[in-house]
GROMACS .gro file of N, CA and C in nm:
model
  288
    1GLU      N    1   2.692  13.400  -1.803
    1GLU     CA    2   2.620  13.454  -1.692
    1GLU      C    3   2.665  13.597  -1.663
    2ASP      N    4   2.768  13.647  -1.741
    2ASP     CA    5   2.812  13.783  -1.712
    2ASP      C    6   2.749  13.880  -1.801
    3CYS      N    7   2.661  13.838  -1.895
    3CYS     CA    8   2.591  13.921  -1.983
    3CYS      C    9   2.502  14.022  -1.914
    4TYR      N   10   2.513  14.149  -1.964
    4TYR     CA   11   2.422  14.255  -1.906
    4TYR      C   12   2.303  14.270  -1.989
    5PHE      N   13   2.181  14.254  -1.927
    5PHE     CA   14   2.054  14.269  -1.990
    5PHE      C   15   1.988  14.389  -1.953
    6ALA      N   16   1.928  14.478  -2.043
    6ALA     CA   17   1.882  14.604  -2.003
    6ALA      C   18   1.765  14.641  -2.096
    7ASP      N   19   1.664  14.718  -2.043
    7ASP     CA   20   1.564  14.777  -2.133
    7ASP      C   21   1.541  14.921  -2.077
    8ASP      N   22   1.438  14.985  -2.109
    8ASP     CA   23   1.417  15.130  -2.062
    8ASP      C   24   1.389  15.132  -1.920
    9PHE      N   25   1.350  15.023  -1.859
    9PHE     CA   26   1.307  15.016  -1.719
    9PHE      C   27   1.402  14.953  -1.615
   10ALA      N   28   1.486  14.854  -1.654
   10ALA     CA   29   1.580  14.796  -1.561
   10ALA      C   30   1.687  14.728  -1.636
   11GLY      N   31   1.796  14.703  -1.555
   11GLY     CA   32   1.901  14.632  -1.603
   11GLY      C   33   1.969  14.548  -1.494
   12PHE      N   34   2.028  14.427  -1.548
   12PHE     CA   35   2.087  14.333  -1.446
   12PHE      C   36   2.181  14.247  -1.526
   13TYR      N   37   2.258  14.174  -1.451
   13TYR     CA   38   2.358  14.081  -1.505
   13TYR      C   39   2.298  13.931  -1.487
   14GLY      N   40   2.322  13.848  -1.585
   14GLY     CA   41   2.305  13.709  -1.558
   14GLY      C   42   2.188  13.646  -1.654
   15ARG      N   43   2.222  13.544  -1.724
   15ARG     CA   44   2.139  13.477  -1.817
   15ARG      C   45   2.023  13.401  -1.733
   16SER      N   46   2.052  13.354  -1.624
   16SER     CA   47   1.956  13.278  -1.540
   16SER      C   48   1.844  13.378  -1.502
   17ARG      N   49   1.876  13.491  -1.464
   17ARG     CA   50   1.767  13.595  -1.419
   17ARG      C   51   1.683  13.625  -1.548
   18PHE      N   52   1.744  13.653  -1.654
   18PHE     CA   53   1.676  13.682  -1.779
   18PHE      C   54   1.573  13.566  -1.814
   19LYS      N   55   1.620  13.446  -1.807
   19LYS     CA   56   1.539  13.328  -1.827
   19LYS      C   57   1.423  13.320  -1.732
   20SER      N   58   1.447  13.346  -1.607
   20SER     CA   59   1.355  13.340  -1.501
   20SER      C   60   1.244  13.449  -1.529
   21ASN      N   61   1.280  13.564  -1.567
   21ASN     CA   62   1.188  13.666  -1.607
   21ASN      C   63   1.097  13.627  -1.716
   22LEU      N   64   1.151  13.567  -1.819
   22LEU     CA   65   1.067  13.518  -1.927
   22LEU      C   66   0.978  13.404  -1.887
   23ASP      N   67   1.023  13.309  -1.807
   23ASP     CA   68   0.948  13.206  -1.749
   23ASP      C   69   0.825  13.252  -1.683
   24ASN      N   70   0.845  13.369  -1.607
   24ASN     CA   71   0.726  13.434  -1.520
   24ASN      C   72   0.619  13.488  -1.617
   25LEU      N   73   0.662  13.524  -1.740
   25LEU     CA   74   0.562  13.584  -1.829
   25LEU      C   75   0.481  13.479  -1.902
   26THR      N   76   0.537  13.353  -1.919
   26THR     CA   77   0.458  13.252  -2.001
   26THR      C   78   0.330  13.225  -1.950
   27ALA      N   79   0.297  13.234  -1.815
   27ALA     CA   80   0.165  13.197  -1.753
   27ALA      C   81   0.058  13.285  -1.808
   28PHE      N   82   0.095  13.400  -1.857
   28PHE     CA   83  -0.003  13.508  -1.912
   28PHE      C   84  -0.029  13.491  -2.064
   29ILE      N   85   0.064  13.422  -2.134
   29ILE     CA   86   0.058  13.423  -2.278
   29ILE      C   87   0.005  13.283  -2.333
   30VAL      N   88  -0.096  13.313  -2.423
   30VAL     CA   89  -0.159  13.171  -2.471
   30VAL      C   90  -0.117  13.160  -2.621
   31ASP      N   91  -0.067  13.261  -2.686
   31ASP     CA   92  -0.024  13.246  -2.826
   31ASP      C   93   0.090  13.343  -2.849
   32SER      N   94   0.174  13.317  -2.947
   32SER     CA   95   0.280  13.416  -2.974
   32SER      C   96   0.334  13.405  -3.117
   33ASP      N   97   0.373  13.508  -3.172
   33ASP     CA   98   0.433  13.508  -3.300
   33ASP      C   99   0.553  13.603  -3.313
   34VAL      N  100   0.664  13.572  -3.368
   34VAL     CA  101   0.775  13.668  -3.390
   34VAL      C  102   0.822  13.655  -3.532
   35LYS      N  103   0.840  13.775  -3.595
   35LYS     CA  104   0.882  13.786  -3.730
   35LYS      C  105   1.007  13.873  -3.731
   36LEU      N  106   1.125  13.815  -3.778
   36LEU     CA  107   1.247  13.896  -3.785
   36LEU      C  108   1.232  13.995  -3.900
   37LEU      N  109   1.249  14.125  -3.861
   37LEU     CA  110   1.244  14.233  -3.961
   37LEU      C  111   1.384  14.271  -4.014
   38SER      N  112   1.482  14.262  -3.937
   38SER     CA  113   1.616  14.307  -3.965
   38SER      C  114   1.720  14.243  -3.873
   39LEU      N  115   1.835  14.215  -3.922
   39LEU     CA  116   1.958  14.165  -3.848
   39LEU      C  117   2.077  14.221  -3.923
   40GLN      N  118   2.145  14.311  -3.855
   40GLN     CA  119   2.259  14.369  -3.929
   40GLN      C  120   2.366  14.419  -3.831
   41PRO      N  121   2.492  14.407  -3.875
   41PRO     CA  122   2.600  14.473  -3.799
   41PRO      C  123   2.584  14.629  -3.789
   42GLU      N  124   2.622  14.670  -3.678
   42GLU     CA  125   2.617  14.807  -3.649
   42GLU      C  126   2.757  14.876  -3.682
   43ASP      N  127   2.745  14.997  -3.739
   43ASP     CA  128   2.878  15.067  -3.766
   43ASP      C  129   2.952  15.088  -3.637
   44ASP      N  130   3.085  15.083  -3.646
   44ASP     CA  131   3.166  15.096  -3.529
   44ASP      C  132   3.197  15.236  -3.500
   45ASP      N  133   3.106  15.321  -3.442
   45ASP     CA  134   3.130  15.457  -3.415
   45ASP      C  135   3.216  15.488  -3.292
   46ASP      N  136   3.218  15.391  -3.201
   46ASP     CA  137   3.298  15.413  -3.077
   46ASP      C  138   3.444  15.362  -3.089
   47ALA      N  139   3.477  15.304  -3.203
   47ALA     CA  140   3.615  15.262  -3.223
   47ALA      C  141   3.651  15.146  -3.124
   48SER      N  142   3.549  15.076  -3.068
   48SER     CA  143   3.592  14.961  -2.981
   48SER      C  144   3.610  14.838  -3.076
   49ASP      N  145   3.677  14.742  -3.018
   49ASP     CA  146   3.699  14.617  -3.084
   49ASP      C  147   3.582  14.511  -3.071
   50SER      N  148   3.482  14.547  -3.005
   50SER     CA  149   3.363  14.466  -2.988
   50SER      C  150   3.255  14.477  -3.095
   51PRO      N  151   3.232  14.365  -3.163
   51PRO     CA  152   3.133  14.365  -3.269
   51PRO      C  153   2.993  14.388  -3.206
   52VAL      N  154   2.907  14.460  -3.280
   52VAL     CA  155   2.779  14.492  -3.232
   52VAL      C  156   2.681  14.443  -3.353
   53VAL      N  157   2.569  14.371  -3.315
   53VAL     CA  158   2.465  14.340  -3.413
   53VAL      C  159   2.329  14.397  -3.357
   54ARG      N  160   2.252  14.449  -3.442
   54ARG     CA  161   2.121  14.507  -3.405
   54ARG      C  162   2.023  14.419  -3.476
   55SER      N  163   1.914  14.372  -3.400
   55SER     CA  164   1.808  14.298  -3.452
   55SER      C  165   1.674  14.375  -3.424
   56ARG      N  166   1.581  14.356  -3.510
   56ARG     CA  167   1.442  14.410  -3.503
   56ARG      C  168   1.343  14.304  -3.534
   57CYS      N  169   1.252  14.285  -3.445
   57CYS     CA  170   1.136  14.179  -3.468
   57CYS      C  171   1.005  14.239  -3.442
   58LEU      N  172   0.913  14.191  -3.517
   58LEU     CA  173   0.771  14.221  -3.480
   58LEU      C  174   0.715  14.119  -3.397
   59VAL      N  175   0.681  14.145  -3.265
   59VAL     CA  176   0.632  14.052  -3.173
   59VAL      C  177   0.481  14.068  -3.156
   60LYS      N  178   0.409  13.957  -3.150
   60LYS     CA  179   0.264  13.956  -3.120
   60LYS      C  180   0.247  13.855  -3.007
   61LEU      N  181   0.176  13.897  -2.909
   61LEU     CA  182   0.141  13.807  -2.805
   61LEU      C  183  -0.012  13.815  -2.774
   62GLN      N  184  -0.080  13.694  -2.756
   62GLN     CA  185  -0.215  13.691  -2.711
   62GLN      C  186  -0.213  13.655  -2.562
   63LEU      N  187  -0.290  13.744  -2.482
   63LEU     CA  188  -0.289  13.719  -2.347
   63LEU      C  189  -0.405  13.626  -2.302
   64GLY      N  190  -0.387  13.552  -2.197
   64GLY     CA  191  -0.490  13.460  -2.162
   64GLY      C  192  -0.597  13.521  -2.073
   65LEU      N  193  -0.663  13.625  -2.122
   65LEU     CA  194  -0.771  13.686  -2.050
   65LEU      C  195  -0.900  13.671  -2.120
   66PRO      N  196  -1.019  13.676  -2.072
   66PRO     CA  197  -1.139  13.642  -2.134
   66PRO      C  198  -1.169  13.709  -2.270
   67TRP      N  199  -1.123  13.834  -2.285
   67TRP     CA  200  -1.141  13.900  -2.414
   67TRP      C  201  -1.031  13.884  -2.505
   68LYS      N  202  -0.926  13.803  -2.472
   68LYS     CA  203  -0.814  13.759  -2.558
   68LYS      C  204  -0.743  13.871  -2.623
   69PRO      N  205  -0.697  13.967  -2.557
   69PRO     CA  206  -0.623  14.077  -2.623
   69PRO      C  207  -0.492  14.035  -2.684
   70VAL      N  208  -0.461  14.104  -2.798
   70VAL     CA  209  -0.337  14.085  -2.865
   70VAL      C  210  -0.252  14.206  -2.857
   71LEU      N  211  -0.136  14.190  -2.811
   71LEU     CA  212  -0.037  14.307  -2.810
   71LEU      C  213   0.066  14.279  -2.918
   72ALA      N  214   0.105  14.392  -2.989
   72ALA     CA  215   0.208  14.378  -3.094
   72ALA      C  216   0.301  14.503  -3.090
   73TRP      N  217   0.427  14.485  -3.113
   73TRP     CA  218   0.519  14.593  -3.111
   73TRP      C  219   0.654  14.553  -3.190
   74VAL      N  220   0.721  14.645  -3.221
   74VAL     CA  221   0.855  14.615  -3.277
   74VAL      C  222   0.955  14.615  -3.169
   75TRP      N  223   1.023  14.510  -3.154
   75TRP     CA  224   1.128  14.490  -3.043
   75TRP      C  225   1.261  14.492  -3.111
   76GLY      N  226   1.348  14.582  -3.053
   76GLY     CA  227   1.483  14.590  -3.105
   76GLY      C  228   1.573  14.555  -2.993
   77VAL      N  229   1.686  14.480  -3.037
   77VAL     CA  230   1.790  14.434  -2.943
   77VAL      C  231   1.921  14.476  -3.004
   78ARG      N  232   2.011  14.536  -2.929
   78ARG     CA  233   2.143  14.573  -2.962
   78ARG      C  234   2.225  14.465  -2.887
   79HIS      N  235   2.302  14.381  -2.969
   79HIS     CA  236   2.378  14.264  -2.915
   79HIS      C  237   2.519  14.306  -2.917
   80VAL      N  238   2.585  14.327  -2.810
   80VAL     CA  239   2.729  14.366  -2.810
   80VAL      C  240   2.811  14.241  -2.766
   81PHE      N  241   2.909  14.211  -2.849
   81PHE     CA  242   2.996  14.087  -2.831
   81PHE      C  243   3.119  14.123  -2.760
   82ASP      N  244   3.186  14.020  -2.707
   82ASP     CA  245   3.315  14.045  -2.652
   82ASP      C  246   3.413  14.071  -2.776
   83SER      N  247   3.545  14.093  -2.746
   83SER     CA  248   3.633  14.136  -2.849
   83SER      C  249   3.662  14.014  -2.938
   84SER      N  250   3.642  13.893  -2.893
   84SER     CA  251   3.652  13.769  -2.985
   84SER      C  252   3.538  13.756  -3.075
   85GLY      N  253   3.427  13.820  -3.053
   85GLY     CA  254   3.308  13.811  -3.134
   85GLY      C  255   3.228  13.684  -3.125
   86THR      N  256   3.252  13.621  -3.014
   86THR     CA  257   3.188  13.487  -2.994
   86THR      C  258   3.090  13.482  -2.871
   87VAL      N  259   3.091  13.584  -2.784
   87VAL     CA  260   3.011  13.582  -2.666
   87VAL      C  261   2.938  13.721  -2.654
   88ILE      N  262   2.803  13.709  -2.641
   88ILE     CA  263   2.738  13.828  -2.617
   88ILE      C  264   2.745  13.876  -2.474
   89VAL      N  265   2.794  14.009  -2.456
   89VAL     CA  266   2.821  14.059  -2.329
   89VAL      C  267   2.717  14.167  -2.287
   90GLU      N  268   2.644  14.219  -2.383
   90GLU     CA  269   2.532  14.320  -2.353
   90GLU      C  270   2.407  14.286  -2.447
   91HIS      N  271   2.291  14.274  -2.376
   91HIS     CA  272   2.174  14.251  -2.460
   91HIS      C  273   2.075  14.370  -2.421
   92LEU      N  274   2.068  14.479  -2.509
   92LEU     CA  275   2.011  14.602  -2.481
   92LEU      C  276   1.882  14.614  -2.558
   93GLU      N  277   1.760  14.618  -2.496
   93GLU     CA  278   1.633  14.608  -2.564
   93GLU      C  279   1.582  14.742  -2.573
   94SER      N  280   1.492  14.766  -2.674
   94SER     CA  281   1.418  14.885  -2.706
   94SER      C  282   1.287  14.852  -2.775
   95TRP      N  283   1.193  14.936  -2.765
   95TRP     CA  284   1.057  14.920  -2.834
   95TRP      C  285   1.026  15.039  -2.920
   96GLU      N  286   0.967  15.014  -3.034
   96GLU     CA  287   0.927  15.115  -3.124
   96GLU      C  288   0.775  15.128  -3.113
   0.00000   0.00000   0.00000
């Protein structure tokens, strides 16, 4: 619950709020597809003991509107772990 979730527009703490935000979106989505493009450790430039993994996915969503629009984008997430490397403490999203 102490994980920090952020994107270019907002940031907050708590897995339950993140899940609630996703649940609110599902009413508008009728089909989806996600393809993992890359998943790799990030170089430790800041000399911290916290491991960092960066993921990139191609996301496609079809919206439940009469003309059935499809949205697609590359979604990146920077996952910062605690010093033990077992718990994600930051989930930082970006879009390309």
